PDB file of C-alpha atoms and ligand atoms in Angstrom:
ATOM      1  CA  MET A   1      83.182 124.577 165.036  1.00  0.00           C
ATOM      2  CA  ASP A   2      81.041 125.515 162.050  1.00  0.00           C
ATOM      3  CA  LYS A   3      77.373 125.234 161.981  1.00  0.00           C
ATOM      4  CA  LYS A   4      77.022 121.991 160.194  1.00  0.00           C
ATOM      5  CA  ASN A   5      78.841 120.397 162.943  1.00  0.00           C
ATOM      6  CA  SER A   6      76.893 121.925 165.821  1.00  0.00           C
ATOM      7  CA  PRO A   7      77.104 119.319 168.581  1.00  0.00           C
ATOM      8  CA  SER A   8      73.621 118.649 169.712  1.00  0.00           C
ATOM      9  CA  THR A   9      71.468 118.115 166.563  1.00  0.00           C
ATOM     10  CA  GLY A  10      71.543 118.049 162.836  1.00  0.00           C
ATOM     11  CA  PHE A  11      70.876 121.373 160.896  1.00  0.00           C
ATOM     12  CA  GLY A  12      67.341 122.680 161.096  1.00  0.00           C
ATOM     13  CA  ARG A  13      66.582 120.089 163.846  1.00  0.00           C
ATOM     14  CA  THR A  14      66.232 120.840 167.642  1.00  0.00           C
ATOM     15  CA  GLU A  15      66.539 118.469 170.664  1.00  0.00           C
ATOM     16  CA  GLU A  16      62.759 118.096 170.653  1.00  0.00           C
ATOM     17  CA  THR A  17      62.343 117.058 167.041  1.00  0.00           C
ATOM     18  CA  LEU A  18      65.420 114.638 166.899  1.00  0.00           C
ATOM     19  CA  ARG A  19      63.972 111.210 167.535  1.00  0.00           C
ATOM     20  CA  PRO A  20      65.927 108.901 169.825  1.00  0.00           C
ATOM     21  CA  ASP A  21      65.610 106.231 167.359  1.00  0.00           C
ATOM     22  CA  SER A  22      67.201 108.555 164.586  1.00  0.00           C
ATOM     23  CA  PRO A  23      70.251 106.560 163.541  1.00  0.00           C
ATOM     24  CA  ILE A  24      73.859 107.336 162.509  1.00  0.00           C
ATOM     25  CA  LEU A  25      74.419 106.665 158.936  1.00  0.00           C
ATOM     26  CA  LEU A  26      77.861 104.792 158.351  1.00  0.00           C
ATOM     27  CA  PHE A  27      78.750 104.741 154.564  1.00  0.00           C
ATOM     28  CA  ASP A  28      81.356 103.032 152.607  1.00  0.00           C
ATOM     29  CA  SER A  29      81.855 101.428 149.322  1.00  0.00           C
ATOM     30  CA  GLY A  30      81.837  98.039 151.016  1.00  0.00           C
ATOM     31  CA  VAL A  31      82.840  96.370 154.295  1.00  0.00           C
ATOM     32  CA  GLY A  32      85.555  98.713 155.109  1.00  0.00           C
ATOM     33  CA  GLY A  33      83.328 100.824 157.173  1.00  0.00           C
ATOM     34  CA  LEU A  34      82.879  98.127 159.714  1.00  0.00           C
ATOM     35  CA  THR A  35      86.357  98.905 161.096  1.00  0.00           C
ATOM     36  CA  VAL A  36      84.892 102.330 162.075  1.00  0.00           C
ATOM     37  CA  LEU A  37      81.759 100.773 163.262  1.00  0.00           C
ATOM     38  CA  GLY A  38      83.651  98.448 165.646  1.00  0.00           C
ATOM     39  CA  GLU A  39      85.181 101.529 167.265  1.00  0.00           C
ATOM     40  CA  LEU A  40      81.941 103.365 167.291  1.00  0.00           C
ATOM     41  CA  ARG A  41      80.076 100.597 169.185  1.00  0.00           C
ATOM     42  CA  LYS A  42      82.568 100.794 171.947  1.00  0.00           C
ATOM     43  CA  LEU A  43      81.861 104.472 172.644  1.00  0.00           C
ATOM     44  CA  LEU A  44      78.141 104.578 171.700  1.00  0.00           C
ATOM     45  CA  PRO A  45      76.875 101.071 172.299  1.00  0.00           C
ATOM     46  CA  GLN A  46      73.182 102.308 172.327  1.00  0.00           C
ATOM     47  CA  ALA A  47      73.233 104.465 169.291  1.00  0.00           C
ATOM     48  CA  PRO A  48      70.990 103.092 166.366  1.00  0.00           C
ATOM     49  CA  VAL A  49      73.075 102.615 163.295  1.00  0.00           C
ATOM     50  CA  ILE A  50      72.406 102.015 159.487  1.00  0.00           C
ATOM     51  CA  TYR A  51      75.451 100.642 157.680  1.00  0.00           C
ATOM     52  CA  ALA A  52      75.411 101.485 153.869  1.00  0.00           C
ATOM     53  CA  ALA A  53      77.605  99.621 151.524  1.00  0.00           C
ATOM     54  CA  ASP A  54      77.644 100.912 148.064  1.00  0.00           C
ATOM     55  CA  MET A  55      78.501  97.316 146.689  1.00  0.00           C
ATOM     56  CA  ALA A  56      77.084  98.269 143.292  1.00  0.00           C
ATOM     57  CA  GLY A  57      79.851 101.098 143.061  1.00  0.00           C
ATOM     58  CA  LEU A  58      82.662  99.014 144.707  1.00  0.00           C
ATOM     59  CA  PRO A  59      85.452  99.633 144.207  1.00  0.00           C
ATOM     60  CA  TYR A  60      85.947 103.265 144.437  1.00  0.00           C
ATOM     61  CA  GLY A  61      89.697 103.203 144.248  1.00  0.00           C
ATOM     62  CA  THR A  62      89.947 102.643 140.678  1.00  0.00           C
ATOM     63  CA  LYS A  63      87.187 105.277 139.612  1.00  0.00           C
ATOM     64  CA  SER A  64      87.820 108.915 138.641  1.00  0.00           C
ATOM     65  CA  GLU A  65      87.279 111.954 141.036  1.00  0.00           C
ATOM     66  CA  ALA A  66      84.138 112.946 139.010  1.00  0.00           C
ATOM     67  CA  GLU A  67      82.478 109.574 139.171  1.00  0.00           C
ATOM     68  CA  ILE A  68      83.115 109.177 142.885  1.00  0.00           C
ATOM     69  CA  ALA A  69      81.967 112.776 143.926  1.00  0.00           C
ATOM     70  CA  ALA A  70      78.853 112.444 141.992  1.00  0.00           C
ATOM     71  CA  ARG A  71      78.016 108.953 143.117  1.00  0.00           C
ATOM     72  CA  VAL A  72      78.760 109.543 146.774  1.00  0.00           C
ATOM     73  CA  ALA A  73      76.911 112.949 146.981  1.00  0.00           C
ATOM     74  CA  GLY A  74      73.832 111.528 145.049  1.00  0.00           C
ATOM     75  CA  LEU A  75      73.625 108.383 147.074  1.00  0.00           C
ATOM     76  CA  LEU A  76      74.143 110.085 150.451  1.00  0.00           C
ATOM     77  CA  GLY A  77      71.334 112.573 149.452  1.00  0.00           C
ATOM     78  CA  ARG A  78      68.795 109.802 148.808  1.00  0.00           C
ATOM     79  CA  MET A  79      69.973 107.748 151.845  1.00  0.00           C
ATOM     80  CA  ALA A  80      69.599 110.870 154.102  1.00  0.00           C
ATOM     81  CA  GLU A  81      66.069 111.510 152.781  1.00  0.00           C
ATOM     82  CA  ARG A  82      65.104 107.894 153.261  1.00  0.00           C
ATOM     83  CA  TYR A  83      66.789 107.150 156.656  1.00  0.00           C
ATOM     84  CA  GLN A  84      66.556 110.436 158.345  1.00  0.00           C
ATOM     85  CA  PRO A  85      69.893 110.083 160.074  1.00  0.00           C
ATOM     86  CA  ARG A  86      71.061 112.436 162.881  1.00  0.00           C
ATOM     87  CA  LEU A  87      74.667 112.317 161.387  1.00  0.00           C
ATOM     88  CA  VAL A  88      76.458 110.788 158.529  1.00  0.00           C
ATOM     89  CA  CYS A  89      79.821 109.346 158.797  1.00  0.00           C
ATOM     90  CA  ILE A  90      81.773 108.645 155.478  1.00  0.00           C
ATOM     91  CA  ALA A  91      83.751 105.774 156.649  1.00  0.00           C
ATOM     92  CA  CYS A  92      85.701 105.577 153.475  1.00  0.00           C
ATOM     93  CA  ASN A  93      88.986 107.555 152.739  1.00  0.00           C
ATOM     94  CA  THR A  94      88.525 107.648 149.020  1.00  0.00           C
ATOM     95  CA  ALA A  95      85.099 109.131 149.189  1.00  0.00           C
ATOM     96  CA  SER A  96      86.134 111.472 151.997  1.00  0.00           C
ATOM     97  CA  THR A  97      89.243 112.857 150.327  1.00  0.00           C
ATOM     98  CA  ILE A  98      87.347 113.567 147.166  1.00  0.00           C
ATOM     99  CA  ALA A  99      83.735 114.230 148.148  1.00  0.00           C
ATOM    100  CA  LEU A 100      83.582 115.487 151.646  1.00  0.00           C
ATOM    101  CA  GLY A 101      83.255 119.153 150.770  1.00  0.00           C
ATOM    102  CA  MET A 102      80.596 118.543 148.120  1.00  0.00           C
ATOM    103  CA  VAL A 103      78.618 116.353 150.523  1.00  0.00           C
ATOM    104  CA  ARG A 104      78.756 119.052 153.216  1.00  0.00           C
ATOM    105  CA  ASP A 105      77.426 121.481 150.647  1.00  0.00           C
ATOM    106  CA  VAL A 106      74.360 119.467 149.736  1.00  0.00           C
ATOM    107  CA  LEU A 107      73.351 117.655 153.129  1.00  0.00           C
ATOM    108  CA  GLU A 108      71.927 119.742 156.058  1.00  0.00           C
ATOM    109  CA  LEU A 109      73.482 117.289 158.607  1.00  0.00           C
ATOM    110  CA  PRO A 110      76.664 116.945 160.734  1.00  0.00           C
ATOM    111  CA  ILE A 111      78.974 114.893 158.232  1.00  0.00           C
ATOM    112  CA  VAL A 112      82.048 113.197 159.553  1.00  0.00           C
ATOM    113  CA  GLY A 113      84.759 112.209 157.149  1.00  0.00           C
ATOM    114  CA  THR A 114      87.868 110.002 157.214  1.00  0.00           C
ATOM    115  CA  VAL A 115      91.111 111.406 157.090  1.00  0.00           C
ATOM    116  CA  PRO A 116      94.490 109.322 156.560  1.00  0.00           C
ATOM    117  CA  ALA A 117      96.232 109.147 159.998  1.00  0.00           C
ATOM    118  CA  ILE A 118      99.517 110.887 158.642  1.00  0.00           C
ATOM    119  CA  LYS A 119      99.760 113.164 161.760  1.00  0.00           C
ATOM    120  CA  THR A 120      99.724 110.257 164.149  1.00  0.00           C
ATOM    121  CA  ALA A 121     102.257 108.115 162.024  1.00  0.00           C
ATOM    122  CA  ALA A 122     104.444 111.102 161.531  1.00  0.00           C
ATOM    123  CA  ALA A 123     104.701 111.396 165.441  1.00  0.00           C
ATOM    124  CA  LEU A 124     105.459 107.682 165.841  1.00  0.00           C
ATOM    125  CA  THR A 125     108.008 106.940 163.456  1.00  0.00           C
ATOM    126  CA  LYS A 126     111.521 106.554 164.761  1.00  0.00           C
ATOM    127  CA  THR A 127     113.330 105.990 161.527  1.00  0.00           C
ATOM    128  CA  GLY A 128     111.695 109.161 159.984  1.00  0.00           C
ATOM    129  CA  VAL A 129     110.434 107.021 156.967  1.00  0.00           C
ATOM    130  CA  PHE A 130     106.771 105.993 157.162  1.00  0.00           C
ATOM    131  CA  GLY A 131     104.348 104.546 154.466  1.00  0.00           C
ATOM    132  CA  LEU A 132     100.915 105.334 153.352  1.00  0.00           C
ATOM    133  CA  LEU A 133      98.655 102.573 151.985  1.00  0.00           C
ATOM    134  CA  GLY A 134      95.287 103.401 150.480  1.00  0.00           C
ATOM    135  CA  THR A 135      93.430 103.189 147.214  1.00  0.00           C
ATOM    136  CA  GLU A 136      94.999 104.648 144.084  1.00  0.00           C
ATOM    137  CA  ALA A 137      92.435 107.286 143.993  1.00  0.00           C
ATOM    138  CA  THR A 138      93.322 108.491 147.647  1.00  0.00           C
ATOM    139  CA  MET A 139      96.865 108.392 146.877  1.00  0.00           C
ATOM    140  CA  ARG A 140      96.610 111.294 144.258  1.00  0.00           C
ATOM    141  CA  GLN A 141      94.524 113.587 146.325  1.00  0.00           C
ATOM    142  CA  ALA A 142      95.618 117.139 147.162  1.00  0.00           C
ATOM    143  CA  TYR A 143      94.028 116.553 150.438  1.00  0.00           C
ATOM    144  CA  VAL A 144      96.653 113.970 151.225  1.00  0.00           C
ATOM    145  CA  ASP A 145      99.546 116.276 149.811  1.00  0.00           C
ATOM    146  CA  ASP A 146      98.282 118.978 152.366  1.00  0.00           C
ATOM    147  CA  LEU A 147      98.372 116.563 155.170  1.00  0.00           C
ATOM    148  CA  GLU A 148     102.016 115.633 154.146  1.00  0.00           C
ATOM    149  CA  HIS A 149     103.050 119.210 153.947  1.00  0.00           C
ATOM    150  CA  GLN A 150     101.443 119.955 157.283  1.00  0.00           C
ATOM    151  CA  PHE A 151     102.588 117.005 159.478  1.00  0.00           C
ATOM    152  CA  ALA A 152     105.353 115.118 157.809  1.00  0.00           C
ATOM    153  CA  VAL A 153     107.929 117.912 157.521  1.00  0.00           C
ATOM    154  CA  GLY A 154     111.479 116.726 157.815  1.00  0.00           C
ATOM    155  CA  LYS A 155     110.143 112.977 157.329  1.00  0.00           C
ATOM    156  CA  ARG A 156     109.888 110.834 154.295  1.00  0.00           C
ATOM    157  CA  LEU A 157     106.491 109.498 153.334  1.00  0.00           C
ATOM    158  CA  LEU A 158     106.264 106.832 150.901  1.00  0.00           C
ATOM    159  CA  ARG A 159     102.889 106.247 149.158  1.00  0.00           C
ATOM    160  CA  HIS A 160     101.446 103.183 147.542  1.00  0.00           C
ATOM    161  CA  GLY A 161      98.061 102.546 145.951  1.00  0.00           C
ATOM    162  CA  ALA A 162      97.178  99.151 146.920  1.00  0.00           C
ATOM    163  CA  ASN A 163      93.857  98.714 145.330  1.00  0.00           C
ATOM    164  CA  GLY A 164      94.307  94.752 145.470  1.00  0.00           C
ATOM    165  CA  LEU A 165      93.795  94.847 149.225  1.00  0.00           C
ATOM    166  CA  VAL A 166      90.149  95.689 148.804  1.00  0.00           C
ATOM    167  CA  PRO A 167      88.716  92.628 147.148  1.00  0.00           C
ATOM    168  CA  LEU A 168      91.040  90.458 149.726  1.00  0.00           C
ATOM    169  CA  ALA A 169      89.436  92.213 152.637  1.00  0.00           C
ATOM    170  CA  GLU A 170      85.863  91.794 150.797  1.00  0.00           C
ATOM    171  CA  ALA A 171      86.661  88.031 150.505  1.00  0.00           C
ATOM    172  CA  LYS A 172      87.934  87.733 153.966  1.00  0.00           C
ATOM    173  CA  LEU A 173      84.659  88.861 155.377  1.00  0.00           C
ATOM    174  CA  ARG A 174      82.670  86.456 153.172  1.00  0.00           C
ATOM    175  CA  GLY A 175      84.679  83.608 154.775  1.00  0.00           C
ATOM    176  CA  ALA A 176      87.527  83.186 152.522  1.00  0.00           C
ATOM    177  CA  THR A 177      91.138  82.516 153.821  1.00  0.00           C
ATOM    178  CA  ILE A 178      93.563  85.073 152.658  1.00  0.00           C
ATOM    179  CA  SER A 179      97.215  84.248 151.998  1.00  0.00           C
ATOM    180  CA  VAL A 180      99.926  86.448 153.435  1.00  0.00           C
ATOM    181  CA  ASP A 181     101.539  86.003 149.853  1.00  0.00           C
ATOM    182  CA  ALA A 182      98.441  87.749 148.161  1.00  0.00           C
ATOM    183  CA  VAL A 183      98.636  90.513 150.726  1.00  0.00           C
ATOM    184  CA  ALA A 184     102.636  90.756 150.481  1.00  0.00           C
ATOM    185  CA  GLN A 185     102.249  91.136 146.555  1.00  0.00           C
ATOM    186  CA  ALA A 186      99.549  93.803 146.968  1.00  0.00           C
ATOM    187  CA  VAL A 187     101.850  95.973 149.091  1.00  0.00           C
ATOM    188  CA  LYS A 188     105.400  95.062 147.723  1.00  0.00           C
ATOM    189  CA  GLY A 189     105.216  98.487 145.710  1.00  0.00           C
ATOM    190  CA  LEU A 190     105.660 100.220 149.033  1.00  0.00           C
ATOM    191  CA  VAL A 191     108.758  98.481 150.406  1.00  0.00           C
ATOM    192  CA  LEU A 192     110.404  98.195 147.155  1.00  0.00           C
ATOM    193  CA  GLN A 193     110.672 101.995 146.781  1.00  0.00           C
ATOM    194  CA  HIS A 194     113.934 103.867 147.515  1.00  0.00           C
ATOM    195  CA  HIS A 195     114.297 103.936 151.344  1.00  0.00           C
ATOM    196  CA  GLY A 196     111.205 101.387 151.712  1.00  0.00           C
ATOM    197  CA  GLY A 197     113.528  99.254 154.043  1.00  0.00           C
ATOM    198  CA  GLU A 198     113.632 101.940 156.549  1.00  0.00           C
ATOM    199  CA  ILE A 199     109.772 102.013 156.916  1.00  0.00           C
ATOM    200  CA  ASP A 200     108.640 101.500 160.600  1.00  0.00           C
ATOM    201  CA  THR A 201     105.251 102.729 160.455  1.00  0.00           C
ATOM    202  CA  VAL A 202     102.442 102.404 157.976  1.00  0.00           C
ATOM    203  CA  VAL A 203      99.283 104.280 157.777  1.00  0.00           C
ATOM    204  CA  LEU A 204      96.359 102.294 156.692  1.00  0.00           C
ATOM    205  CA  ALA A 205      94.504 104.931 154.712  1.00  0.00           C
ATOM    206  CA  CYS A 206      91.650 102.735 153.415  1.00  0.00           C
ATOM    207  CA  THR A 207      89.119 101.531 155.917  1.00  0.00           C
ATOM    208  CA  HIS A 208      89.246  97.978 154.270  1.00  0.00           C
ATOM    209  CA  PHE A 209      92.754  97.543 155.358  1.00  0.00           C
ATOM    210  CA  PRO A 210      92.568  97.100 159.075  1.00  0.00           C
ATOM    211  CA  LEU A 211      90.435  94.042 158.244  1.00  0.00           C
ATOM    212  CA  LEU A 212      93.590  92.451 156.924  1.00  0.00           C
ATOM    213  CA  GLU A 213      95.780  93.493 159.868  1.00  0.00           C
ATOM    214  CA  PRO A 214      97.022  90.007 160.777  1.00  0.00           C
ATOM    215  CA  GLU A 215      98.134  89.373 157.103  1.00  0.00           C
ATOM    216  CA  LEU A 216      99.659  92.767 156.737  1.00  0.00           C
ATOM    217  CA  ARG A 217     101.577  92.276 160.044  1.00  0.00           C
ATOM    218  CA  ALA A 218     102.805  88.832 158.641  1.00  0.00           C
ATOM    219  CA  ALA A 219     103.820  90.388 155.308  1.00  0.00           C
ATOM    220  CA  PHE A 220     105.618  93.516 156.812  1.00  0.00           C
ATOM    221  CA  GLY A 221     107.382  91.562 159.777  1.00  0.00           C
ATOM    222  CA  PRO A 222     107.536  92.325 163.411  1.00  0.00           C
ATOM    223  CA  ASN A 223     109.310  95.939 163.089  1.00  0.00           C
ATOM    224  CA  VAL A 224     106.389  97.582 161.410  1.00  0.00           C
ATOM    225  CA  ALA A 225     103.547  99.297 163.292  1.00  0.00           C
ATOM    226  CA  PHE A 226     100.209 100.104 161.764  1.00  0.00           C
ATOM    227  CA  VAL A 227      98.062 102.963 162.471  1.00  0.00           C
ATOM    228  CA  ASP A 228      94.589 103.877 161.076  1.00  0.00           C
ATOM    229  CA  GLY A 229      92.002 106.602 161.702  1.00  0.00           C
ATOM    230  CA  SER A 230      89.050 104.599 162.955  1.00  0.00           C
ATOM    231  CA  GLN A 231      89.377 105.408 166.695  1.00  0.00           C
ATOM    232  CA  GLY A 232      89.684 109.203 165.786  1.00  0.00           C
ATOM    233  CA  ILE A 233      86.630 109.156 163.641  1.00  0.00           C
ATOM    234  CA  ALA A 234      84.444 107.209 166.346  1.00  0.00           C
ATOM    235  CA  ARG A 235      85.660 109.923 169.004  1.00  0.00           C
ATOM    236  CA  ARG A 236      84.685 112.741 166.569  1.00  0.00           C
ATOM    237  CA  VAL A 237      81.101 111.145 166.109  1.00  0.00           C
ATOM    238  CA  ALA A 238      80.665 110.533 169.895  1.00  0.00           C
ATOM    239  CA  HIS A 239      81.737 114.184 170.491  1.00  0.00           C
ATOM    240  CA  LEU A 240      79.297 115.726 167.924  1.00  0.00           C
ATOM    241  CA  LEU A 241      76.433 113.513 169.326  1.00  0.00           C
ATOM    242  CA  GLU A 242      77.290 114.295 173.164  1.00  0.00           C
ATOM    243  CA  GLY A 243      73.917 114.929 175.126  1.00  0.00           C
ATOM    244  CA  GLN A 244      71.764 113.241 172.558  1.00  0.00           C
ATOM    245  CA  GLY A 245      69.456 110.374 173.604  1.00  0.00           C
ATOM    246  CA  PHE A 246      69.466 107.085 171.908  1.00  0.00           C
ATOM    247  CA  ALA A 247      66.823 104.236 171.660  1.00  0.00           C
ATOM    248  CA  ARG A 248      67.243 101.411 169.293  1.00  0.00           C
ATOM    249  CA  THR A 249      63.599 100.250 168.525  1.00  0.00           C
ATOM    250  CA  THR A 250      64.459  97.704 165.632  1.00  0.00           C
ATOM    251  CA  PRO A 251      67.664  95.715 164.858  1.00  0.00           C
ATOM    252  CA  ASP A 252      70.276  97.801 163.240  1.00  0.00           C
ATOM    253  CA  ARG A 253      70.223  97.515 159.409  1.00  0.00           C
ATOM    254  CA  ALA A 254      72.866  97.007 156.823  1.00  0.00           C
ATOM    255  CA  VAL A 255      71.861  98.201 153.421  1.00  0.00           C
ATOM    256  CA  THR A 256      73.545  97.510 150.106  1.00  0.00           C
ATOM    257  CA  THR A 257      73.081  99.118 146.720  1.00  0.00           C
ATOM    258  CA  GLY A 258      74.157  95.851 145.212  1.00  0.00           C
ATOM    259  CA  ASP A 259      73.013  92.200 145.095  1.00  0.00           C
ATOM    260  CA  LEU A 260      71.122  91.174 148.132  1.00  0.00           C
ATOM    261  CA  ALA A 261      72.111  87.559 147.771  1.00  0.00           C
ATOM    262  CA  ASP A 262      75.822  88.195 147.701  1.00  0.00           C
ATOM    263  CA  PHE A 263      75.209  90.730 150.636  1.00  0.00           C
ATOM    264  CA  ARG A 264      73.678  87.765 152.675  1.00  0.00           C
ATOM    265  CA  ARG A 265      77.109  86.038 152.528  1.00  0.00           C
ATOM    266  CA  LEU A 266      78.325  88.776 154.955  1.00  0.00           C
ATOM    267  CA  GLU A 267      75.629  87.714 157.290  1.00  0.00           C
ATOM    268  CA  ASP A 268      78.129  86.260 159.914  1.00  0.00           C
ATOM    269  CA  ALA A 269      80.526  89.170 159.653  1.00  0.00           C
ATOM    270  CA  LEU A 270      77.822  91.970 159.707  1.00  0.00           C
ATOM    271  CA  SER A 271      76.197  90.313 162.794  1.00  0.00           C
ATOM    272  CA  ARG A 272      79.460  90.466 164.747  1.00  0.00           C
ATOM    273  CA  PHE A 273      78.773  94.111 164.552  1.00  0.00           C
ATOM    274  CA  ASP A 274      75.110  93.756 165.475  1.00  0.00           C
ATOM    275  CA  LEU A 275      73.968  94.439 161.963  1.00  0.00           C
ATOM    276  CA  CYS A 276      71.119  91.800 161.858  1.00  0.00           C
ATOM    277  CA  ASP A 277      68.632  93.284 159.275  1.00  0.00           C
ATOM    278  CA  LEU A 278      70.134  93.102 155.729  1.00  0.00           C
ATOM    279  CA  ILE A 279      68.261  94.994 153.147  1.00  0.00           C
ATOM    280  CA  ALA A 280      68.598  96.285 149.628  1.00  0.00           C
ATOM    281  CA  PHE A 281      68.583 100.114 148.954  1.00  0.00           C
TER     282      PHE A 281
HETATM  283  N1  DGL B   1      87.139 101.555 151.799  1.00  0.00           N
HETATM  284  C1  DGL B   1      87.450 102.470 150.915  1.00  0.00           C
HETATM  285  C2  DGL B   1      88.541 103.452 151.498  1.00  0.00           C
HETATM  286  O1  DGL B   1      88.585 103.742 152.584  1.00  0.00           O
HETATM  287  C3  DGL B   1      87.852 102.218 149.563  1.00  0.00           C
HETATM  288  C4  DGL B   1      87.616 100.891 148.957  1.00  0.00           C
HETATM  289  C5  DGL B   1      87.209 100.928 147.477  1.00  0.00           C
HETATM  290  O2  DGL B   1      88.248 101.080 146.545  1.00  0.00           O
HETATM  291  O3  DGL B   1      86.140 100.950 147.237  1.00  0.00           O
HETATM  292  O4  DGL B   1      89.352 104.101 150.718  1.00  0.00           O
END
C-alpha cells in the first residue's frame, strides 16, 4: 500500500489532528456518485459526507481528456482546501480513468477512484461474451484496455459508449419517468455488434447507470446480469478509514458547481441519501 493510501489518516495528519467531523468528499459530475454513496452508507452510517456534483461540467463523457483532467484536478484541489476531507472518493468512472493519477499527484490525501468492474464480469460470464457500458470518454481509455488485457483473456468484451444514459439518469432523479424505449435506444449499439446477442453480463462502467437498472433490465431482458463497482469502492473506502472516529455535527451537505435552483429539484433524491443541506460551491 502506498503512503497516500495509508489507512488511518490523510497525508500529514495524525489521529490526534484528524477531527471526527472531517468528511469524506464524494465527487461526481452529477448524480451518479449517489450509487456509491448508497453502498458507503451501509458500511459507514456514521461517517460525515460531502457530496460534490460538478453540474456545471456535466456531462464529462463528451469532453476531451485534457478538459476532464484539468477540471477535475483543479476542482478537487479547491474543494479539498475548503472542506478539509479525510478522504476523497472520485465516484465517476470517466474522471477516474482519466484523472486519478493527476489528482493523486496534487492532493496529499487518500484518494479512491472508480474502476470498471471488468474483472468481476469476466468471472461471471457463462457465454464468454460480456458488455461494457460507460461514457464515450471512458470507453477509449488505455486504463480500460489494460483491464481487458489483464482480466478478459479468452473472453470477448464488447464496448459501447452510451452517453445518452447520463441525461436520462439525471432526469429520473429529478422526478421524470424514463421510458424503456429511450434506454434501449441508448444501448442498442452494444447488442447490435457482432456477437452482441451472446452477451449475458454487462458492466455498468458509469456511476449514473445503476440508477437506471430497472429500465436496463427491461431493455436487455431476463438473461442479462449487471455488475458495477459501487460495493467494491465502498469497501475500499471503509478499509482505508478503519479505526477512525466519526461524528456528524451538521447535516450532510450536497454541493453543486452549477445552478442551485436546478440542484434543488434533486432535493427528494438527495434526502434519500441523507444529504439534507444543498449548497453552491
Ligand atoms: N458518472 C460519470 C461516470 O461514472 C459520467 C457521467 C458524465 O458523462 O458526466 O463516468
